[in-house]
Amino acid sequence: MREIFFTLASWILLSAVFAACSSQNHEPASAVRPGREPAVTQQAPVHGGFRDIGAAETAEAGFLLMQSERLGPLKPGLSAGAVLQALGKPDKKSEREVWAADGAEHQEWRYPAQGIVLGMIADGRESEQQIDRITISMPCRFRTTRDIGIGSSRGAVLEAYREEIAQSSRRACGRKQ
């Protein structure tokens, strides 16, 4: 049910971004790729040709937010030692496996009683793992630094991240900030 809500919320947000764009900045047909989310782009001249811009610039706001945002004591890049100190030993750990996509070792740490699954990553067996991704579900009570958590309303999310959403919309539409 939550996944349906978040998927629906994502499409509503994308629709708002598209609607906010002026008619001169329509997304090219090539921006929608099978099996991927649509990329919001515009054409920009580059040495005798054109290139799509917008998707990377829009994603930049998300990456910057990931660097500053926390979920309770957790955030991407937090060391395994800090995780153990904050949450204790996980109830379950998957086997460490190397992913061909990035050549790094990945492992899941599960805390089911807390509603937390952490994707841990390391460059190799000798390097310390760190958080690569965080998945939460009920009964997780952690909240972001902007007081958003499971059960927060759409309006609360939009208000808390208003500036990032506005920047993303301006970039997607090719407008200056």
Short mmCIF file of N, CA and C in Angstrom, two decimals:
data_model
loop_
_atom_site.label_atom_id
_atom_site.label_comp_id
_atom_site.label_asym_id
_atom_site.label_seq_id
_atom_site.Cartn_x
_atom_site.Cartn_y
_atom_site.Cartn_z
N MET A 1 0.82 -1.18 0.00
CA MET A 1 0.00 0.00 0.00
C MET A 1 0.87 1.26 0.00
N ARG A 2 1.93 1.27 0.84
CA ARG A 2 2.82 2.43 0.88
C ARG A 2 3.53 2.60 -0.45
N GLU A 3 3.92 1.47 -1.06
CA GLU A 3 4.62 1.55 -2.34
C GLU A 3 3.72 2.19 -3.39
N ILE A 4 2.43 1.86 -3.38
CA ILE A 4 1.48 2.46 -4.33
C ILE A 4 1.39 3.95 -4.07
N PHE A 5 1.32 4.36 -2.79
CA PHE A 5 1.25 5.77 -2.45
C PHE A 5 2.49 6.51 -2.93
N PHE A 6 3.69 5.95 -2.66
CA PHE A 6 4.92 6.62 -3.06
C PHE A 6 5.05 6.66 -4.58
N THR A 7 4.62 5.61 -5.28
CA THR A 7 4.65 5.62 -6.74
C THR A 7 3.70 6.68 -7.26
N LEU A 8 2.49 6.73 -6.70
CA LEU A 8 1.51 7.72 -7.11
C LEU A 8 2.03 9.12 -6.81
N ALA A 9 2.61 9.31 -5.63
CA ALA A 9 3.15 10.63 -5.27
C ALA A 9 4.27 11.04 -6.23
N SER A 10 5.11 10.09 -6.62
CA SER A 10 6.19 10.38 -7.57
C SER A 10 5.63 10.84 -8.90
N TRP A 11 4.60 10.17 -9.40
CA TRP A 11 4.01 10.55 -10.69
C TRP A 11 3.33 11.91 -10.59
N ILE A 12 2.70 12.19 -9.46
CA ILE A 12 2.07 13.50 -9.28
C ILE A 12 3.14 14.58 -9.30
N LEU A 13 4.25 14.36 -8.61
CA LEU A 13 5.34 15.32 -8.59
C LEU A 13 5.91 15.52 -9.99
N LEU A 14 6.14 14.43 -10.71
CA LEU A 14 6.65 14.56 -12.08
C LEU A 14 5.67 15.31 -12.97
N SER A 15 4.37 15.03 -12.80
CA SER A 15 3.36 15.73 -13.59
C SER A 15 3.39 17.22 -13.31
N ALA A 16 3.56 17.59 -12.03
CA ALA A 16 3.63 19.01 -11.67
C ALA A 16 4.85 19.66 -12.31
N VAL A 17 5.96 18.95 -12.35
CA VAL A 17 7.17 19.49 -12.98
C VAL A 17 6.93 19.72 -14.46
N PHE A 18 6.32 18.74 -15.14
CA PHE A 18 6.05 18.89 -16.56
C PHE A 18 5.09 20.03 -16.82
N ALA A 19 4.06 20.17 -15.98
CA ALA A 19 3.07 21.21 -16.18
C ALA A 19 3.67 22.59 -15.95
N ALA A 20 4.66 22.69 -15.08
CA ALA A 20 5.27 23.98 -14.77
C ALA A 20 6.19 24.48 -15.89
N CYS A 21 6.62 23.60 -16.75
CA CYS A 21 7.54 23.98 -17.82
C CYS A 21 6.82 24.78 -18.89
N SER A 22 7.53 25.73 -19.47
CA SER A 22 6.95 26.51 -20.56
C SER A 22 6.86 25.64 -21.81
N SER A 23 6.03 26.03 -22.76
CA SER A 23 5.79 25.22 -23.95
C SER A 23 7.03 25.09 -24.82
N GLN A 24 7.99 26.01 -24.71
CA GLN A 24 9.19 25.93 -25.54
C GLN A 24 10.18 24.87 -25.06
N ASN A 25 9.97 24.31 -23.90
CA ASN A 25 10.91 23.35 -23.34
C ASN A 25 10.31 21.95 -23.21
N HIS A 26 9.58 21.51 -24.19
CA HIS A 26 9.00 20.17 -24.12
C HIS A 26 10.09 19.11 -24.13
N GLU A 27 9.82 18.04 -23.43
CA GLU A 27 10.77 16.93 -23.35
C GLU A 27 10.84 16.22 -24.70
N PRO A 28 12.04 15.95 -25.20
CA PRO A 28 12.15 15.21 -26.46
C PRO A 28 11.69 13.77 -26.27
N ALA A 29 11.21 13.17 -27.34
CA ALA A 29 10.73 11.79 -27.27
C ALA A 29 11.82 10.85 -26.80
N SER A 30 13.07 11.16 -27.08
CA SER A 30 14.18 10.29 -26.69
C SER A 30 14.42 10.29 -25.18
N ALA A 31 13.77 11.20 -24.45
CA ALA A 31 14.02 11.30 -23.01
C ALA A 31 13.38 10.16 -22.23
N VAL A 32 12.37 9.50 -22.79
CA VAL A 32 11.74 8.39 -22.09
C VAL A 32 12.40 7.11 -22.57
N ARG A 33 13.00 6.40 -21.66
CA ARG A 33 13.73 5.18 -22.01
C ARG A 33 13.00 3.99 -21.41
N PRO A 34 12.80 2.92 -22.17
CA PRO A 34 12.10 1.75 -21.64
C PRO A 34 12.77 1.24 -20.38
N GLY A 35 11.95 0.96 -19.36
CA GLY A 35 12.46 0.40 -18.12
C GLY A 35 13.07 1.42 -17.18
N ARG A 36 13.01 2.69 -17.52
CA ARG A 36 13.59 3.74 -16.67
C ARG A 36 12.57 4.85 -16.48
N GLU A 37 12.80 5.65 -15.46
CA GLU A 37 11.95 6.82 -15.26
C GLU A 37 12.23 7.81 -16.38
N PRO A 38 11.22 8.62 -16.74
CA PRO A 38 11.46 9.63 -17.77
C PRO A 38 12.52 10.62 -17.30
N ALA A 39 13.37 11.01 -18.22
CA ALA A 39 14.38 12.03 -17.92
C ALA A 39 13.84 13.36 -18.42
N VAL A 40 13.85 14.36 -17.58
CA VAL A 40 13.39 15.68 -17.97
C VAL A 40 14.59 16.42 -18.54
N THR A 41 14.51 16.76 -19.81
CA THR A 41 15.67 17.36 -20.46
C THR A 41 15.26 18.48 -21.40
N GLN A 42 16.23 19.20 -21.87
CA GLN A 42 16.05 20.15 -22.97
C GLN A 42 17.29 20.05 -23.84
N GLN A 43 17.21 20.55 -25.05
CA GLN A 43 18.35 20.50 -25.96
C GLN A 43 19.22 21.74 -25.78
N ALA A 44 20.52 21.56 -25.75
CA ALA A 44 21.46 22.67 -25.65
C ALA A 44 22.52 22.50 -26.73
N PRO A 45 22.92 23.60 -27.38
CA PRO A 45 23.94 23.49 -28.42
C PRO A 45 25.30 23.13 -27.83
N VAL A 46 25.98 22.22 -28.51
CA VAL A 46 27.33 21.80 -28.08
C VAL A 46 28.15 21.58 -29.33
N HIS A 47 29.14 22.43 -29.59
CA HIS A 47 30.08 22.30 -30.70
C HIS A 47 29.49 21.60 -31.94
N GLY A 48 28.61 22.28 -32.63
CA GLY A 48 28.08 21.77 -33.88
C GLY A 48 26.96 20.76 -33.73
N GLY A 49 26.51 20.47 -32.52
CA GLY A 49 25.41 19.53 -32.31
C GLY A 49 24.58 19.95 -31.11
N PHE A 50 23.81 19.03 -30.60
CA PHE A 50 22.99 19.30 -29.43
C PHE A 50 23.17 18.17 -28.44
N ARG A 51 22.97 18.47 -27.14
CA ARG A 51 22.96 17.44 -26.12
C ARG A 51 21.80 17.71 -25.19
N ASP A 52 21.30 16.66 -24.55
CA ASP A 52 20.23 16.81 -23.57
C ASP A 52 20.83 17.33 -22.28
N ILE A 53 20.20 18.34 -21.70
CA ILE A 53 20.61 18.80 -20.37
C ILE A 53 19.38 18.79 -19.49
N GLY A 54 19.57 18.78 -18.23
CA GLY A 54 18.44 18.83 -17.31
C GLY A 54 18.42 17.65 -16.36
N ALA A 55 18.53 16.44 -16.86
CA ALA A 55 18.44 15.26 -16.00
C ALA A 55 19.56 15.24 -14.97
N ALA A 56 20.79 15.49 -15.40
CA ALA A 56 21.92 15.48 -14.46
C ALA A 56 21.82 16.63 -13.47
N GLU A 57 21.41 17.79 -13.97
CA GLU A 57 21.29 18.95 -13.10
C GLU A 57 20.17 18.74 -12.08
N THR A 58 19.07 18.12 -12.51
CA THR A 58 17.97 17.83 -11.61
C THR A 58 18.38 16.80 -10.58
N ALA A 59 19.10 15.79 -10.98
CA ALA A 59 19.55 14.76 -10.04
C ALA A 59 20.53 15.31 -9.03
N GLU A 60 21.27 16.36 -9.40
CA GLU A 60 22.25 16.96 -8.49
C GLU A 60 21.60 17.40 -7.18
N ALA A 61 20.40 17.97 -7.26
CA ALA A 61 19.71 18.41 -6.05
C ALA A 61 19.46 17.22 -5.12
N GLY A 62 19.10 16.08 -5.69
CA GLY A 62 18.88 14.88 -4.88
C GLY A 62 20.15 14.37 -4.23
N PHE A 63 21.25 14.40 -4.95
CA PHE A 63 22.53 13.94 -4.38
C PHE A 63 23.01 14.88 -3.29
N LEU A 64 22.84 16.17 -3.49
CA LEU A 64 23.23 17.13 -2.45
C LEU A 64 22.39 16.94 -1.20
N LEU A 65 21.12 16.67 -1.39
CA LEU A 65 20.23 16.44 -0.26
C LEU A 65 20.63 15.17 0.50
N MET A 66 21.03 14.13 -0.22
CA MET A 66 21.46 12.89 0.43
C MET A 66 22.69 13.11 1.29
N GLN A 67 23.53 14.04 0.93
CA GLN A 67 24.74 14.32 1.72
C GLN A 67 24.42 15.04 3.02
N SER A 68 23.37 15.84 3.04
CA SER A 68 23.07 16.64 4.23
C SER A 68 21.95 16.03 5.08
N GLU A 69 21.12 15.20 4.51
CA GLU A 69 19.96 14.66 5.19
C GLU A 69 20.32 13.42 6.01
N ARG A 70 19.59 13.20 7.09
CA ARG A 70 19.75 12.02 7.93
C ARG A 70 18.38 11.40 8.16
N LEU A 71 18.37 10.13 8.49
CA LEU A 71 17.16 9.43 8.90
C LEU A 71 17.46 8.89 10.29
N GLY A 72 17.02 9.62 11.31
CA GLY A 72 17.45 9.29 12.67
C GLY A 72 18.96 9.43 12.72
N PRO A 73 19.66 8.41 13.22
CA PRO A 73 21.12 8.48 13.27
C PRO A 73 21.79 8.01 11.97
N LEU A 74 21.00 7.62 10.98
CA LEU A 74 21.52 7.00 9.76
C LEU A 74 21.61 7.98 8.60
N LYS A 75 22.60 7.74 7.74
CA LYS A 75 22.71 8.48 6.49
C LYS A 75 23.63 7.69 5.55
N PRO A 76 23.48 7.87 4.25
CA PRO A 76 24.39 7.20 3.32
C PRO A 76 25.84 7.56 3.63
N GLY A 77 26.71 6.55 3.59
CA GLY A 77 28.12 6.77 3.85
C GLY A 77 28.52 6.54 5.30
N LEU A 78 27.54 6.34 6.19
CA LEU A 78 27.85 6.09 7.60
C LEU A 78 28.57 4.75 7.73
N SER A 79 29.64 4.72 8.51
CA SER A 79 30.46 3.50 8.64
C SER A 79 29.73 2.40 9.38
N ALA A 80 30.16 1.16 9.13
CA ALA A 80 29.58 0.01 9.81
C ALA A 80 29.73 0.14 11.31
N GLY A 81 30.87 0.63 11.77
CA GLY A 81 31.08 0.81 13.20
C GLY A 81 30.07 1.77 13.82
N ALA A 82 29.79 2.85 13.12
CA ALA A 82 28.81 3.83 13.61
C ALA A 82 27.40 3.24 13.60
N VAL A 83 27.10 2.41 12.60
CA VAL A 83 25.80 1.74 12.54
C VAL A 83 25.64 0.80 13.73
N LEU A 84 26.68 0.01 14.00
CA LEU A 84 26.63 -0.93 15.13
C LEU A 84 26.46 -0.17 16.45
N GLN A 85 27.10 0.96 16.56
CA GLN A 85 26.97 1.76 17.77
C GLN A 85 25.55 2.32 17.91
N ALA A 86 24.93 2.72 16.80
CA ALA A 86 23.61 3.33 16.82
C ALA A 86 22.48 2.30 16.95
N LEU A 87 22.60 1.18 16.23
CA LEU A 87 21.50 0.21 16.16
C LEU A 87 21.80 -1.14 16.82
N GLY A 88 23.07 -1.40 17.07
CA GLY A 88 23.44 -2.71 17.57
C GLY A 88 23.65 -3.69 16.43
N LYS A 89 23.87 -4.93 16.78
CA LYS A 89 24.11 -5.98 15.79
C LYS A 89 22.81 -6.28 15.03
N PRO A 90 22.89 -6.40 13.70
CA PRO A 90 21.67 -6.71 12.94
C PRO A 90 21.16 -8.12 13.24
N ASP A 91 19.85 -8.30 13.14
CA ASP A 91 19.25 -9.62 13.34
C ASP A 91 19.66 -10.59 12.24
N LYS A 92 19.79 -10.06 11.02
CA LYS A 92 20.15 -10.90 9.87
C LYS A 92 21.10 -10.12 8.97
N LYS A 93 22.05 -10.86 8.39
CA LYS A 93 22.94 -10.30 7.37
C LYS A 93 22.93 -11.24 6.18
N SER A 94 22.85 -10.68 4.99
CA SER A 94 22.97 -11.50 3.80
C SER A 94 24.45 -11.82 3.58
N GLU A 95 24.73 -12.71 2.67
CA GLU A 95 26.12 -12.98 2.29
C GLU A 95 26.66 -11.76 1.54
N ARG A 96 27.93 -11.47 1.72
CA ARG A 96 28.55 -10.39 0.95
C ARG A 96 28.75 -10.89 -0.47
N GLU A 97 28.37 -10.07 -1.44
CA GLU A 97 28.55 -10.46 -2.83
C GLU A 97 29.03 -9.28 -3.67
N VAL A 98 29.86 -9.59 -4.64
CA VAL A 98 30.38 -8.56 -5.54
C VAL A 98 29.37 -8.36 -6.66
N TRP A 99 29.02 -7.11 -6.89
CA TRP A 99 28.11 -6.77 -7.98
C TRP A 99 28.94 -6.38 -9.20
N ALA A 100 28.63 -6.96 -10.33
CA ALA A 100 29.36 -6.65 -11.56
C ALA A 100 29.19 -5.18 -11.97
N ALA A 101 28.06 -4.59 -11.61
CA ALA A 101 27.78 -3.22 -12.01
C ALA A 101 28.78 -2.21 -11.45
N ASP A 102 29.27 -2.46 -10.24
CA ASP A 102 30.19 -1.49 -9.65
C ASP A 102 31.46 -2.13 -9.08
N GLY A 103 31.54 -3.45 -9.07
CA GLY A 103 32.73 -4.15 -8.58
C GLY A 103 32.90 -4.10 -7.08
N ALA A 104 31.91 -3.56 -6.37
CA ALA A 104 31.98 -3.46 -4.92
C ALA A 104 31.24 -4.63 -4.27
N GLU A 105 31.57 -4.87 -3.00
CA GLU A 105 30.87 -5.90 -2.24
C GLU A 105 29.65 -5.30 -1.56
N HIS A 106 28.52 -5.99 -1.72
CA HIS A 106 27.26 -5.53 -1.15
C HIS A 106 26.73 -6.55 -0.16
N GLN A 107 26.04 -6.06 0.84
CA GLN A 107 25.44 -6.91 1.86
C GLN A 107 24.24 -6.17 2.45
N GLU A 108 23.21 -6.92 2.84
CA GLU A 108 22.08 -6.32 3.52
C GLU A 108 22.15 -6.63 5.00
N TRP A 109 21.91 -5.60 5.81
CA TRP A 109 21.79 -5.75 7.25
C TRP A 109 20.32 -5.50 7.58
N ARG A 110 19.70 -6.48 8.23
CA ARG A 110 18.27 -6.37 8.53
C ARG A 110 18.01 -6.22 10.02
N TYR A 111 17.16 -5.26 10.33
CA TYR A 111 16.69 -5.00 11.68
C TYR A 111 15.15 -5.03 11.64
N PRO A 112 14.54 -6.23 11.51
CA PRO A 112 13.09 -6.31 11.30
C PRO A 112 12.26 -5.73 12.45
N ALA A 113 12.72 -5.88 13.67
CA ALA A 113 11.96 -5.34 14.81
C ALA A 113 11.93 -3.81 14.78
N GLN A 114 12.89 -3.21 14.08
CA GLN A 114 12.94 -1.76 13.97
C GLN A 114 12.44 -1.26 12.61
N GLY A 115 12.12 -2.19 11.69
CA GLY A 115 11.64 -1.80 10.36
C GLY A 115 12.71 -1.18 9.50
N ILE A 116 13.95 -1.70 9.62
CA ILE A 116 15.07 -1.10 8.90
C ILE A 116 15.85 -2.18 8.13
N VAL A 117 16.15 -1.90 6.87
CA VAL A 117 17.06 -2.71 6.07
C VAL A 117 18.12 -1.76 5.52
N LEU A 118 19.37 -2.09 5.78
CA LEU A 118 20.47 -1.27 5.30
C LEU A 118 21.23 -2.00 4.21
N GLY A 119 21.45 -1.35 3.10
CA GLY A 119 22.33 -1.86 2.07
C GLY A 119 23.73 -1.37 2.40
N MET A 120 24.63 -2.29 2.68
CA MET A 120 26.00 -1.94 3.03
C MET A 120 26.90 -2.20 1.84
N ILE A 121 27.95 -1.40 1.70
CA ILE A 121 28.85 -1.53 0.56
C ILE A 121 30.29 -1.37 1.04
N ALA A 122 31.20 -2.07 0.37
CA ALA A 122 32.64 -1.96 0.66
C ALA A 122 33.41 -2.19 -0.63
N ASP A 123 34.60 -1.59 -0.71
CA ASP A 123 35.44 -1.76 -1.89
C ASP A 123 36.06 -3.15 -1.96
N GLY A 124 36.13 -3.82 -0.86
CA GLY A 124 36.70 -5.16 -0.80
C GLY A 124 36.61 -5.70 0.61
N ARG A 125 37.02 -6.94 0.80
CA ARG A 125 36.92 -7.57 2.12
C ARG A 125 37.68 -6.80 3.21
N GLU A 126 38.75 -6.14 2.83
CA GLU A 126 39.59 -5.45 3.81
C GLU A 126 39.08 -4.06 4.17
N SER A 127 38.21 -3.48 3.36
CA SER A 127 37.73 -2.13 3.65
C SER A 127 36.45 -2.18 4.48
N GLU A 128 36.25 -1.14 5.29
CA GLU A 128 35.08 -1.09 6.15
C GLU A 128 33.83 -0.80 5.33
N GLN A 129 32.76 -1.49 5.67
CA GLN A 129 31.49 -1.27 5.01
C GLN A 129 30.91 0.07 5.45
N GLN A 130 30.04 0.59 4.58
CA GLN A 130 29.30 1.80 4.90
C GLN A 130 27.91 1.70 4.30
N ILE A 131 27.00 2.53 4.77
CA ILE A 131 25.62 2.50 4.26
C ILE A 131 25.60 3.01 2.83
N ASP A 132 24.97 2.21 1.97
CA ASP A 132 24.77 2.56 0.57
C ASP A 132 23.33 2.97 0.34
N ARG A 133 22.40 2.32 1.05
CA ARG A 133 20.97 2.64 0.93
C ARG A 133 20.26 2.27 2.21
N ILE A 134 19.14 2.93 2.42
CA ILE A 134 18.33 2.73 3.62
C ILE A 134 16.90 2.48 3.18
N THR A 135 16.30 1.39 3.67
CA THR A 135 14.89 1.10 3.41
C THR A 135 14.20 0.98 4.76
N ILE A 136 13.11 1.72 4.93
CA ILE A 136 12.38 1.63 6.19
C ILE A 136 10.93 1.24 5.94
N SER A 137 10.35 0.63 6.93
CA SER A 137 8.94 0.26 6.92
C SER A 137 8.46 0.30 8.37
N MET A 138 7.18 0.12 8.57
CA MET A 138 6.67 0.07 9.94
C MET A 138 7.37 -1.08 10.65
N PRO A 139 7.80 -0.95 11.83
CA PRO A 139 7.48 0.05 12.84
C PRO A 139 8.55 1.14 12.99
N CYS A 140 9.35 1.42 11.96
CA CYS A 140 10.42 2.41 12.07
C CYS A 140 9.85 3.77 12.47
N ARG A 141 10.45 4.35 13.47
CA ARG A 141 10.02 5.66 13.98
C ARG A 141 11.01 6.77 13.66
N PHE A 142 12.10 6.44 12.95
CA PHE A 142 13.08 7.46 12.61
C PHE A 142 12.44 8.51 11.71
N ARG A 143 12.93 9.73 11.85
CA ARG A 143 12.46 10.83 11.04
C ARG A 143 13.67 11.54 10.44
N THR A 144 13.46 12.21 9.33
CA THR A 144 14.55 12.96 8.70
C THR A 144 14.85 14.20 9.54
N THR A 145 15.90 14.90 9.16
CA THR A 145 16.25 16.13 9.87
C THR A 145 15.16 17.18 9.72
N ARG A 146 14.28 17.00 8.75
CA ARG A 146 13.18 17.94 8.54
C ARG A 146 11.86 17.38 9.07
N ASP A 147 11.97 16.39 9.96
CA ASP A 147 10.83 15.81 10.66
C ASP A 147 9.83 15.08 9.75
N ILE A 148 10.34 14.41 8.73
CA ILE A 148 9.51 13.61 7.84
C ILE A 148 9.80 12.14 8.13
N GLY A 149 8.74 11.34 8.24
CA GLY A 149 8.89 9.91 8.49
C GLY A 149 7.69 9.17 7.95
N ILE A 150 7.63 7.89 8.25
CA ILE A 150 6.49 7.08 7.82
C ILE A 150 5.23 7.69 8.41
N GLY A 151 4.23 7.90 7.58
CA GLY A 151 2.98 8.50 8.02
C GLY A 151 2.89 9.99 7.78
N SER A 152 4.00 10.63 7.39
CA SER A 152 3.94 12.06 7.08
C SER A 152 3.05 12.28 5.87
N SER A 153 2.32 13.36 5.88
CA SER A 153 1.43 13.65 4.76
C SER A 153 2.22 14.15 3.55
N ARG A 154 1.62 14.06 2.40
CA ARG A 154 2.21 14.57 1.17
C ARG A 154 2.50 16.07 1.33
N GLY A 155 1.55 16.78 1.92
CA GLY A 155 1.72 18.21 2.13
C GLY A 155 2.92 18.53 3.01
N ALA A 156 3.13 17.72 4.04
CA ALA A 156 4.27 17.93 4.93
C ALA A 156 5.58 17.71 4.17
N VAL A 157 5.61 16.69 3.31
CA VAL A 157 6.82 16.42 2.51
C VAL A 157 7.08 17.58 1.55
N LEU A 158 6.03 18.02 0.86
CA LEU A 158 6.19 19.12 -0.09
C LEU A 158 6.64 20.40 0.62
N GLU A 159 6.12 20.65 1.80
CA GLU A 159 6.52 21.84 2.55
C GLU A 159 7.96 21.72 3.04
N ALA A 160 8.33 20.56 3.56
CA ALA A 160 9.68 20.36 4.11
C ALA A 160 10.76 20.46 3.04
N TYR A 161 10.44 20.02 1.83
CA TYR A 161 11.43 20.00 0.76
C TYR A 161 11.06 20.96 -0.38
N ARG A 162 10.34 22.01 -0.02
CA ARG A 162 9.85 22.98 -1.01
C ARG A 162 10.98 23.56 -1.85
N GLU A 163 12.07 23.98 -1.23
CA GLU A 163 13.17 24.62 -1.98
C GLU A 163 13.82 23.65 -2.96
N GLU A 164 14.05 22.40 -2.53
CA GLU A 164 14.67 21.41 -3.42
C GLU A 164 13.74 21.07 -4.59
N ILE A 165 12.44 20.99 -4.31
CA ILE A 165 11.48 20.71 -5.37
C ILE A 165 11.43 21.88 -6.35
N ALA A 166 11.46 23.10 -5.83
CA ALA A 166 11.44 24.28 -6.70
C ALA A 166 12.69 24.34 -7.57
N GLN A 167 13.86 24.07 -6.97
CA GLN A 167 15.11 24.07 -7.74
C GLN A 167 15.05 23.01 -8.83
N SER A 168 14.55 21.84 -8.48
CA SER A 168 14.45 20.75 -9.44
C SER A 168 13.52 21.13 -10.59
N SER A 169 12.40 21.77 -10.27
CA SER A 169 11.45 22.19 -11.29
C SER A 169 12.07 23.24 -12.21
N ARG A 170 12.78 24.21 -11.61
CA ARG A 170 13.42 25.25 -12.45
C ARG A 170 14.45 24.63 -13.37
N ARG A 171 15.24 23.69 -12.86
CA ARG A 171 16.26 23.04 -13.69
C ARG A 171 15.60 22.22 -14.78
N ALA A 172 14.55 21.50 -14.43
CA ALA A 172 13.87 20.65 -15.41
C ALA A 172 13.27 21.48 -16.53
N CYS A 173 12.86 22.69 -16.22
CA CYS A 173 12.23 23.55 -17.21
C CYS A 173 13.23 24.43 -17.94
N GLY A 174 14.49 24.33 -17.56
CA GLY A 174 15.51 25.13 -18.23
C GLY A 174 15.52 26.57 -17.79
N ARG A 175 14.92 26.86 -16.64
CA ARG A 175 14.89 28.23 -16.14
C ARG A 175 16.08 28.48 -15.25
N LYS A 176 16.53 29.72 -15.21
CA LYS A 176 17.62 30.09 -14.32
C LYS A 176 17.08 30.15 -12.89
N GLN A 177 17.98 29.88 -11.94
CA GLN A 177 17.56 29.86 -10.55
C GLN A 177 17.51 31.21 -9.94
#
